[in-house]
CSV table of C-alpha atoms in Angstrom, one decimal:
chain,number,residue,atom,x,y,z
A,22,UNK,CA,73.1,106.3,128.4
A,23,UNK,CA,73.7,106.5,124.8
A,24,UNK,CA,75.5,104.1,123.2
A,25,UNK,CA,77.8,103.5,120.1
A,26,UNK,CA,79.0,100.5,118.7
A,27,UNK,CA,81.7,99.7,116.2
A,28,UNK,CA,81.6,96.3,113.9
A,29,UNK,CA,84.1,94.3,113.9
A,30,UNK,CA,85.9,94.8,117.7
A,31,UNK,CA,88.9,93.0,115.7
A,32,UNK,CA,89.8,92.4,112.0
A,33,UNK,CA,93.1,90.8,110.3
A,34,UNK,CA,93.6,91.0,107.0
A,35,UNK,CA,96.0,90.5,104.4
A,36,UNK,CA,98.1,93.3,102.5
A,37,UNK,CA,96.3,94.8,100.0
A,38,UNK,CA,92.9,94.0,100.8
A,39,UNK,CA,90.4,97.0,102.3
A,40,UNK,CA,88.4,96.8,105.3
A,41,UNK,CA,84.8,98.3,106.1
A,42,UNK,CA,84.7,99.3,110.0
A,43,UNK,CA,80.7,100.3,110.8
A,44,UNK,CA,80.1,102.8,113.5
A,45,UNK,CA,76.4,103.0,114.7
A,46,UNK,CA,74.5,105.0,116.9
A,47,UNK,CA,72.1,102.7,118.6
A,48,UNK,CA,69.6,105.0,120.7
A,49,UNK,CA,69.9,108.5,119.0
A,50,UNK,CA,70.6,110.0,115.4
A,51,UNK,CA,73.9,111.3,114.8
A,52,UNK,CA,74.5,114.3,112.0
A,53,UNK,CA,78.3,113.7,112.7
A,54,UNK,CA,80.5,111.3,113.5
A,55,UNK,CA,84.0,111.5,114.1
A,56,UNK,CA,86.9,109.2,113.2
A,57,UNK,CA,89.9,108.7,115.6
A,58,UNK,CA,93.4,106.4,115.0
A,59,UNK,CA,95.5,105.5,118.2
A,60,UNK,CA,98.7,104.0,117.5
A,61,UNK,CA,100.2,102.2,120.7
A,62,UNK,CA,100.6,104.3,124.0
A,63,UNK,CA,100.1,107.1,121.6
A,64,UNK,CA,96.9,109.7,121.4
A,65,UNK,CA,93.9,109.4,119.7
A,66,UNK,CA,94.7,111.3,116.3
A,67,UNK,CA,91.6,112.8,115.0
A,68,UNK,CA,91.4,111.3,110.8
A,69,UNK,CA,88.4,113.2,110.2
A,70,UNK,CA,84.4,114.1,110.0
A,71,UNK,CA,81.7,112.2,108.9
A,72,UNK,CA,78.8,114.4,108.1
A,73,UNK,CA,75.4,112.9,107.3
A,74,UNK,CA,74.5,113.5,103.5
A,75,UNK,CA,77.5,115.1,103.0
A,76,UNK,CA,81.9,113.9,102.0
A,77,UNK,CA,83.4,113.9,105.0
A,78,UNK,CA,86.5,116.1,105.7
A,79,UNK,CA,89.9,115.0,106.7
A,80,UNK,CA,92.6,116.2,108.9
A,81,UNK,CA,95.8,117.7,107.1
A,82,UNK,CA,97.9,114.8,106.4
A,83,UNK,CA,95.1,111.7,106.0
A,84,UNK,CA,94.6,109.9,102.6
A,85,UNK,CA,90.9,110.5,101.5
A,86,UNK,CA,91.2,107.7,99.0
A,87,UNK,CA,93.1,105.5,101.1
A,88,UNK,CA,90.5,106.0,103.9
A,89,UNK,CA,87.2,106.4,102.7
A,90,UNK,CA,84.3,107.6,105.1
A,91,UNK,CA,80.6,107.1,104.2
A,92,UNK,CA,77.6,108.3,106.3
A,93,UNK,CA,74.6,106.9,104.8
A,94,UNK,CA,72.4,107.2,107.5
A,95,UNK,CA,71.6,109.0,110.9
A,96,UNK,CA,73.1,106.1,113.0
A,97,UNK,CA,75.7,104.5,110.6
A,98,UNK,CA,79.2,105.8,109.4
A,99,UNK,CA,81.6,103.3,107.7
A,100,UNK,CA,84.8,103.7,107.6
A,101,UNK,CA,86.8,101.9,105.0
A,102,UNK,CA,90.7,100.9,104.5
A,103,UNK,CA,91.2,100.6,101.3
A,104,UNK,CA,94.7,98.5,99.7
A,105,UNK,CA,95.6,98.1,103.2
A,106,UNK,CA,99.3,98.0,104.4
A,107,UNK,CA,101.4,96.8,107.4
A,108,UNK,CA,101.4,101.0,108.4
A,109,UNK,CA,97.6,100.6,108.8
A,110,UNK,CA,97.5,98.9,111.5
A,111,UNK,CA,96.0,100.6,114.6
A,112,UNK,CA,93.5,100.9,116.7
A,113,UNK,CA,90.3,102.6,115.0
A,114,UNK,CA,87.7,104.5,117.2
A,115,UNK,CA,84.7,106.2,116.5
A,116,UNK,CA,82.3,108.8,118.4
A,117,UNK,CA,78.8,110.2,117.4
A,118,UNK,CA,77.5,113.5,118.4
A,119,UNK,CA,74.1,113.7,120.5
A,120,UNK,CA,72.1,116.6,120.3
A,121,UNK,CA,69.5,116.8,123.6
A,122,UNK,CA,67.9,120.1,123.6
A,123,UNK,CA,70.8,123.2,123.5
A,124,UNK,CA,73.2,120.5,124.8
A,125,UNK,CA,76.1,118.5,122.8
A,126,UNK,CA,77.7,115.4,123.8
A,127,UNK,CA,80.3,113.4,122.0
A,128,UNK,CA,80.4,109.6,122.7
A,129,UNK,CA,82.5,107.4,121.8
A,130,UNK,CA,82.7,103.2,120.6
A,131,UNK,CA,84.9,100.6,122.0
A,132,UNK,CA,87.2,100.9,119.0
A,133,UNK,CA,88.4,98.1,116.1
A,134,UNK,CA,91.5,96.4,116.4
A,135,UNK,CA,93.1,96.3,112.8
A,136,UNK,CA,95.8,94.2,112.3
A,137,UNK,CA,97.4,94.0,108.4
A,138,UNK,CA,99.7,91.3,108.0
B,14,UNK,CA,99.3,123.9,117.3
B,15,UNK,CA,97.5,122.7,120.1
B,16,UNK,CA,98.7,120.1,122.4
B,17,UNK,CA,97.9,117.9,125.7
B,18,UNK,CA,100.7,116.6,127.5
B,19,UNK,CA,99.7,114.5,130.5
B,20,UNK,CA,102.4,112.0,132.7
B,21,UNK,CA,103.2,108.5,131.9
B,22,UNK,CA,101.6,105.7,133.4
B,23,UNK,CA,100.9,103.2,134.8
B,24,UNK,CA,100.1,105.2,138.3
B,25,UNK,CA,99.8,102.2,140.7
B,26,UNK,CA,98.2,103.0,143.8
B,27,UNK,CA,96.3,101.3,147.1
B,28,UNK,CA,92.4,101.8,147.4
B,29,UNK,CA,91.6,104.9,149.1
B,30,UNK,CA,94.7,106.2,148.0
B,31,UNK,CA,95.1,110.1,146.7
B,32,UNK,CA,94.9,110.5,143.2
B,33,UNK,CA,96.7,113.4,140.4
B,34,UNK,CA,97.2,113.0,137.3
B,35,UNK,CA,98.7,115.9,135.4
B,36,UNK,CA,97.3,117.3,132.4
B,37,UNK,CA,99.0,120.5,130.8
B,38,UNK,CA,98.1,121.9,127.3
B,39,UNK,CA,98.8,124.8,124.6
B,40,UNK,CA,96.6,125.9,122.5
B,41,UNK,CA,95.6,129.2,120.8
B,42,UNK,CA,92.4,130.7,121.7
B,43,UNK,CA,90.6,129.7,125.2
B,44,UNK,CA,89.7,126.0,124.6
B,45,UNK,CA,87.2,123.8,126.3
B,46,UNK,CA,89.4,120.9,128.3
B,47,UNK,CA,88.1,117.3,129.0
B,48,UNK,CA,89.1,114.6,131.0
B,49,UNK,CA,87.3,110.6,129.3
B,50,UNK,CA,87.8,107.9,131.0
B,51,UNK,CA,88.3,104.1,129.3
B,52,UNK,CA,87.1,100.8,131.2
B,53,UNK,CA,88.6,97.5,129.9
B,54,UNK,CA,86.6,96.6,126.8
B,55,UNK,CA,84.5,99.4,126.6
B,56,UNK,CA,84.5,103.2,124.8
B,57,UNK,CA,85.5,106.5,126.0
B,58,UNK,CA,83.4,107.9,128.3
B,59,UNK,CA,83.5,111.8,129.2
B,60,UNK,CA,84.6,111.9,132.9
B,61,UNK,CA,83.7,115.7,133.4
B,62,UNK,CA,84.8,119.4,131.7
B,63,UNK,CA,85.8,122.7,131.7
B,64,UNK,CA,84.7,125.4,129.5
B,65,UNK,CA,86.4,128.5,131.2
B,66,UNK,CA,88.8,129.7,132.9
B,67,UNK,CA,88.9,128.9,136.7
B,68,UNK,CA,86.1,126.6,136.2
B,69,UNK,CA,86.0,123.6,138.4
B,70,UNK,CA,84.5,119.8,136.3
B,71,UNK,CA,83.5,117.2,139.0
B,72,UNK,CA,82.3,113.8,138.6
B,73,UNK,CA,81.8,110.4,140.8
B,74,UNK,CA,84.3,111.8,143.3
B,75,UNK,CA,86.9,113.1,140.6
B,76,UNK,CA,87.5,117.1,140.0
B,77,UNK,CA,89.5,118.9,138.0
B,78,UNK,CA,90.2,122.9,137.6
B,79,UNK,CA,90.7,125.1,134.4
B,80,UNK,CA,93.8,126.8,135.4
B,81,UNK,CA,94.7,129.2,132.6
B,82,UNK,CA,97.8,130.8,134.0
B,83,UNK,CA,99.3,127.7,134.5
B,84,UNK,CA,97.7,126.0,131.3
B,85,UNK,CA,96.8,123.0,133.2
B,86,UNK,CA,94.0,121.1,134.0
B,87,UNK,CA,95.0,118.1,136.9
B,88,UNK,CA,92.5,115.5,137.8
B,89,UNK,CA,92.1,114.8,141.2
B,90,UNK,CA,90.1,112.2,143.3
B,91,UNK,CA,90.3,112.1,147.2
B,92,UNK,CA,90.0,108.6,147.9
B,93,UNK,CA,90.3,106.2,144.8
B,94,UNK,CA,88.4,102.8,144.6
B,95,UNK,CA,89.1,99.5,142.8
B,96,UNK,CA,86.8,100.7,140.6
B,97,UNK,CA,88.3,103.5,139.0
B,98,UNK,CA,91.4,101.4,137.5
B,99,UNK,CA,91.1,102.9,133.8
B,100,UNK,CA,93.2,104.6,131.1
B,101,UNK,CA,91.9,108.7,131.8
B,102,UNK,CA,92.7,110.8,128.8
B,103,UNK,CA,93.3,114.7,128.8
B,104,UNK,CA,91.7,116.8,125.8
B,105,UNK,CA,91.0,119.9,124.4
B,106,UNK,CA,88.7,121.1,121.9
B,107,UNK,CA,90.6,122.1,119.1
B,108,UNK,CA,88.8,124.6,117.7
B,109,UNK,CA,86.0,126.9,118.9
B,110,UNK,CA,84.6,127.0,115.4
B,111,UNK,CA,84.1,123.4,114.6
B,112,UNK,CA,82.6,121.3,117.8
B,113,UNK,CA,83.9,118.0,118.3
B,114,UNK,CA,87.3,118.0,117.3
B,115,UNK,CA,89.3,116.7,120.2
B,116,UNK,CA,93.4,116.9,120.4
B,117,UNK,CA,93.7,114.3,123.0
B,118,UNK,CA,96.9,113.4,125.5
B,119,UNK,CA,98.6,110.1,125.5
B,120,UNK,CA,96.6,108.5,128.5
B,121,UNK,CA,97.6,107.6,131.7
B,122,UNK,CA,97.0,104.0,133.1
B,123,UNK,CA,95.4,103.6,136.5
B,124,UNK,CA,95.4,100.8,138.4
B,125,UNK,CA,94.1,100.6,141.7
B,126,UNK,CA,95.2,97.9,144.2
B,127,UNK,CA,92.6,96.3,146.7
């Protein structure tokens, strides 16, 4: 099946530093890519859209400058935490949209820990 | 605005117990619903869907009806197996206009006892 992988799994960092979390598609192209926060025992909150050659559009209430999205490529959108803070850290997940013929599927990676101290 | 509310876990059972888990939503419109599934370690996978009304999503043994008059959308499975212990999440698409956009429920924790 397809798969999508997110780089790192884990991070800590100090406050006020950024973070770059990578999401690829390994075995298919993806025009959009999605960006998802869960906070403990909590929903995934969709942050927002990653569209290929294009800015990326946010959900009402996320910082655009505080999380900046890039999505360079077909298979790669990076997600970055910029001046990190205690509040930022979450659980970061990523999915990628496969397009087979008149059929769309959304899958998802394993997620990045983030852990500001 | 659109919600999923689903029940707390963790749902404890024995293997080749009977498994629900609720899923009830609002939303505006006539939303597709979802039920992904979570292994330890590994991303969300889609378990099986709904796009309509009294539609029926089945999958490795699991089903789950579109019920609009009752806005819910229960997962089922006759006979649960080690196996399935998981985190199953309930979601709807938010918006008919723009694919992809999930509102998801809180999760619910299975574990399944040999």
């Amino acid at each position: 099946g397809a798969v999508v992988s997110q780089h790192p799994s884990r991070v800590i960092c100090k406050s006020g530093t950024s973070v770059k979390i990578e999401c690829r598609s390994l075995d298919f192209q993806a025009t959009t890519m999605f960006w998802y926060r869960q906070f403990p025992k909590q929903s995934l909150m969709l942050m927002a859209t990653s569209n290929e050659g294009s800015k990326a559009t946010y959900e009402q209430g996320v910082e655009k400058d505080k999380f900046l999205i890039n999505h360079a490529s077909l298979t790669l959108s990076t997600l970055t935490v910029t001046s990190a803070h205690p509040e930022d850290s979450s659980f970061y997940i990523c999915s990628a949209r496969r397009t087979s013929g008149s059929t769309d599927t959304q899958y998802f990676g394993p997620g990045t820990r983030l852990t500001v101290l | 605005g659109n919600s999923v509310t689903q029940m707390e876990g963790p749902v404890t059972l024995s293997e080749e117990a009977f498994l629900t888990i609720n899923c009830t939503y609002t939303a505006t419109g006539y939303p597709s619903l979802f039920w992904y599934v979570q292994y330890p370690g590994e991303g969300l996978q889609l378990l099986l869907k709904a796009t309509k009304a009294d539609d029926k999503g089945s999958n490795k043994g699991f089903e789950a009806t579109y019920r609009k008059e009752t806005t819910s959308f229960h997962l089922e499975k006759g006979s649960v197996q080690v196996s399935d212990s998981a985190v199953y999440f309930c979601a709807l698409d938010r918006t008919t206009d723009s694919w992809g956009k999930l509102q998801f429920g809180a999760g619910t924790q299975v574990v399944v006892t040999p």
